[in-house]
Each structure stands twice: as C-alpha cells, then as structure tokens.
C-alpha cells in the first residue's frame, strides 16, 4: 500500500513539474509577445510623429507659397454653404419600364 502511495505521489509530482514547465513557457511567450507589441507601438508612434512633422512642414510651405491657403479657419464663413441636392431615389430601375410588374 505504501508503494502505491509513493507511485501516486511521484506521478502527481511529475505532472506538477510538467504543468509548471508549460506555464513557464507560456509566460515567456506572453512576455515576448508583449515586448514585440510594445516595440511595434513605439515604431508606429514614431512614424505618426514623422508624418505629423512632414505635414506641418508641408503646411508651412503652403502658407509661405499662398498666404491664407490651407487654413481651415479661412474657409469658414457665416454664409450658408450651398450643396447640391441629393437625387430622388426610385424604387427599382425597372419601375420606369412600361408593363413592369412589382
């Protein structure tokens, strides 16, 4: 009976070691993935900043070339903006055909 208990405890210990190793592997994978994602986010933020600087530079170039151009404020007026009216929608293109049934 003692031998059975020893065998059971050894099997349990081996299973616990296996699970512990698998958990350690998963933790390592998660940490590596988190680091990779942080690096990706940092790179993307740097690219966004570069684009912002490029746009600001281009915006400054437009201001120098054409004073007042490129400013949203200069486009705003108190006058209502006239926009084309949307087309009326028909039920179906075949509605215009004579003898068409719906």
GROMACS .gro file of C-alpha atoms in nm:
model
  102
    1UNK     CA    1   0.000   0.000   0.000
    2UNK     CA    2   0.290   0.238   0.073
    3UNK     CA    3   0.439   0.158  -0.268
    4UNK     CA    4   0.110   0.263  -0.434
    5UNK     CA    5   0.111   0.588  -0.240
    6UNK     CA    6   0.472   0.657  -0.343
    7UNK     CA    7   0.392   0.584  -0.708
    8UNK     CA    8   0.084   0.810  -0.696
    9UNK     CA    9   0.279   1.093  -0.534
   10UNK     CA   10   0.563   1.057  -0.786
   11UNK     CA   11   0.316   1.068  -1.075
   12UNK     CA   12   0.150   1.373  -0.920
   13UNK     CA   13   0.488   1.540  -0.873
   14UNK     CA   14   0.587   1.468  -1.234
   15UNK     CA   15   0.255   1.608  -1.360
   16UNK     CA   16   0.302   1.921  -1.148
   17UNK     CA   17   0.654   1.970  -1.289
   18UNK     CA   18   0.522   1.929  -1.645
   19UNK     CA   19   0.246   2.184  -1.588
   20UNK     CA   20   0.493   2.421  -1.421
   21UNK     CA   21   0.722   2.396  -1.726
   22UNK     CA   22   0.432   2.458  -1.965
   23UNK     CA   23   0.323   2.761  -1.763
   24UNK     CA   24   0.678   2.898  -1.766
   25UNK     CA   25   0.687   2.854  -2.146
   26UNK     CA   26   0.354   3.035  -2.183
   27UNK     CA   27   0.470   3.318  -1.957
   28UNK     CA   28   0.788   3.355  -2.163
   29UNK     CA   29   0.583   3.357  -2.486
   30UNK     CA   30   0.343   3.618  -2.344
   31UNK     CA   31   0.630   3.839  -2.228
   32UNK     CA   32   0.800   3.813  -2.568
   33UNK     CA   33   0.473   3.895  -2.744
   34UNK     CA   34   0.417   4.193  -2.513
   35UNK     CA   35   0.767   4.324  -2.582
   36UNK     CA   36   0.717   4.281  -2.958
   37UNK     CA   37   0.385   4.465  -2.940
   38UNK     CA   38   0.539   4.746  -2.736
   39UNK     CA   39   0.816   4.780  -2.995
   40UNK     CA   40   0.556   4.784  -3.276
   41UNK     CA   41   0.353   5.053  -3.098
   42UNK     CA   42   0.667   5.260  -3.036
   43UNK     CA   43   0.766   5.232  -3.403
   44UNK     CA   44   0.414   5.326  -3.514
   45UNK     CA   45   0.412   5.629  -3.283
   46UNK     CA   46   0.747   5.738  -3.428
   47UNK     CA   47   0.607   5.703  -3.780
   48UNK     CA   48   0.299   5.904  -3.682
   49UNK     CA   49   0.520   6.178  -3.541
   50UNK     CA   50   0.726   6.178  -3.861
   51UNK     CA   51   0.409   6.216  -4.069
   52UNK     CA   52   0.286   6.495  -3.840
   53UNK     CA   53   0.616   6.678  -3.879
   54UNK     CA   54   0.605   6.625  -4.255
   55UNK     CA   55   0.250   6.758  -4.273
   56UNK     CA   56   0.339   7.057  -4.056
   57UNK     CA   57   0.636   7.127  -4.280
   58UNK     CA   58   0.421   7.096  -4.592
   59UNK     CA   59   0.158   7.315  -4.426
   60UNK     CA   60   0.425   7.576  -4.356
   61UNK     CA   61   0.538   7.555  -4.719
   62UNK     CA   62   0.180   7.611  -4.836
   63UNK     CA   63   0.145   7.911  -4.605
   64UNK     CA   64   0.462   8.065  -4.748
   65UNK     CA   65   0.352   7.998  -5.108
   66UNK     CA   66  -0.007   8.117  -5.076
   67UNK     CA   67  -0.097   8.325  -4.768
   68UNK     CA   68  -0.429   8.215  -4.624
   69UNK     CA   69  -0.430   7.884  -4.813
   70UNK     CA   70  -0.455   7.566  -4.616
   71UNK     CA   71  -0.615   7.717  -4.309
   72UNK     CA   72  -0.948   7.569  -4.212
   73UNK     CA   73  -1.038   7.895  -4.042
   74UNK     CA   74  -1.002   8.088  -4.368
   75UNK     CA   75  -1.254   7.852  -4.530
   76UNK     CA   76  -1.521   7.909  -4.266
   77UNK     CA   77  -1.776   8.183  -4.331
   78UNK     CA   78  -2.103   8.297  -4.186
   79UNK     CA   79  -2.275   8.237  -4.520
   80UNK     CA   80  -2.457   7.908  -4.558
   81UNK     CA   81  -2.277   7.671  -4.788
   82UNK     CA   82  -2.478   7.567  -5.091
   83UNK     CA   83  -2.458   7.198  -5.158
   84UNK     CA   84  -2.614   7.003  -5.442
   85UNK     CA   85  -2.940   6.836  -5.351
   86UNK     CA   86  -2.940   6.458  -5.345
   87UNK     CA   87  -3.119   6.277  -5.625
   88UNK     CA   88  -3.457   6.128  -5.556
   89UNK     CA   89  -3.437   5.755  -5.533
   90UNK     CA   90  -3.668   5.531  -5.733
   91UNK     CA   91  -3.795   5.201  -5.611
   92UNK     CA   92  -3.630   4.996  -5.881
   93UNK     CA   93  -3.479   5.066  -6.224
   94UNK     CA   94  -3.745   4.851  -6.387
   95UNK     CA   95  -4.013   5.084  -6.246
   96UNK     CA   96  -3.954   5.311  -6.545
   97UNK     CA   97  -4.023   5.028  -6.790
   98UNK     CA   98  -4.380   5.009  -6.922
   99UNK     CA   99  -4.565   4.695  -6.827
  100UNK     CA  100  -4.318   4.606  -6.549
  101UNK     CA  101  -4.476   4.423  -6.258
  102UNK     CA  102  -4.363   4.462  -5.897
   0.00000   0.00000   0.00000
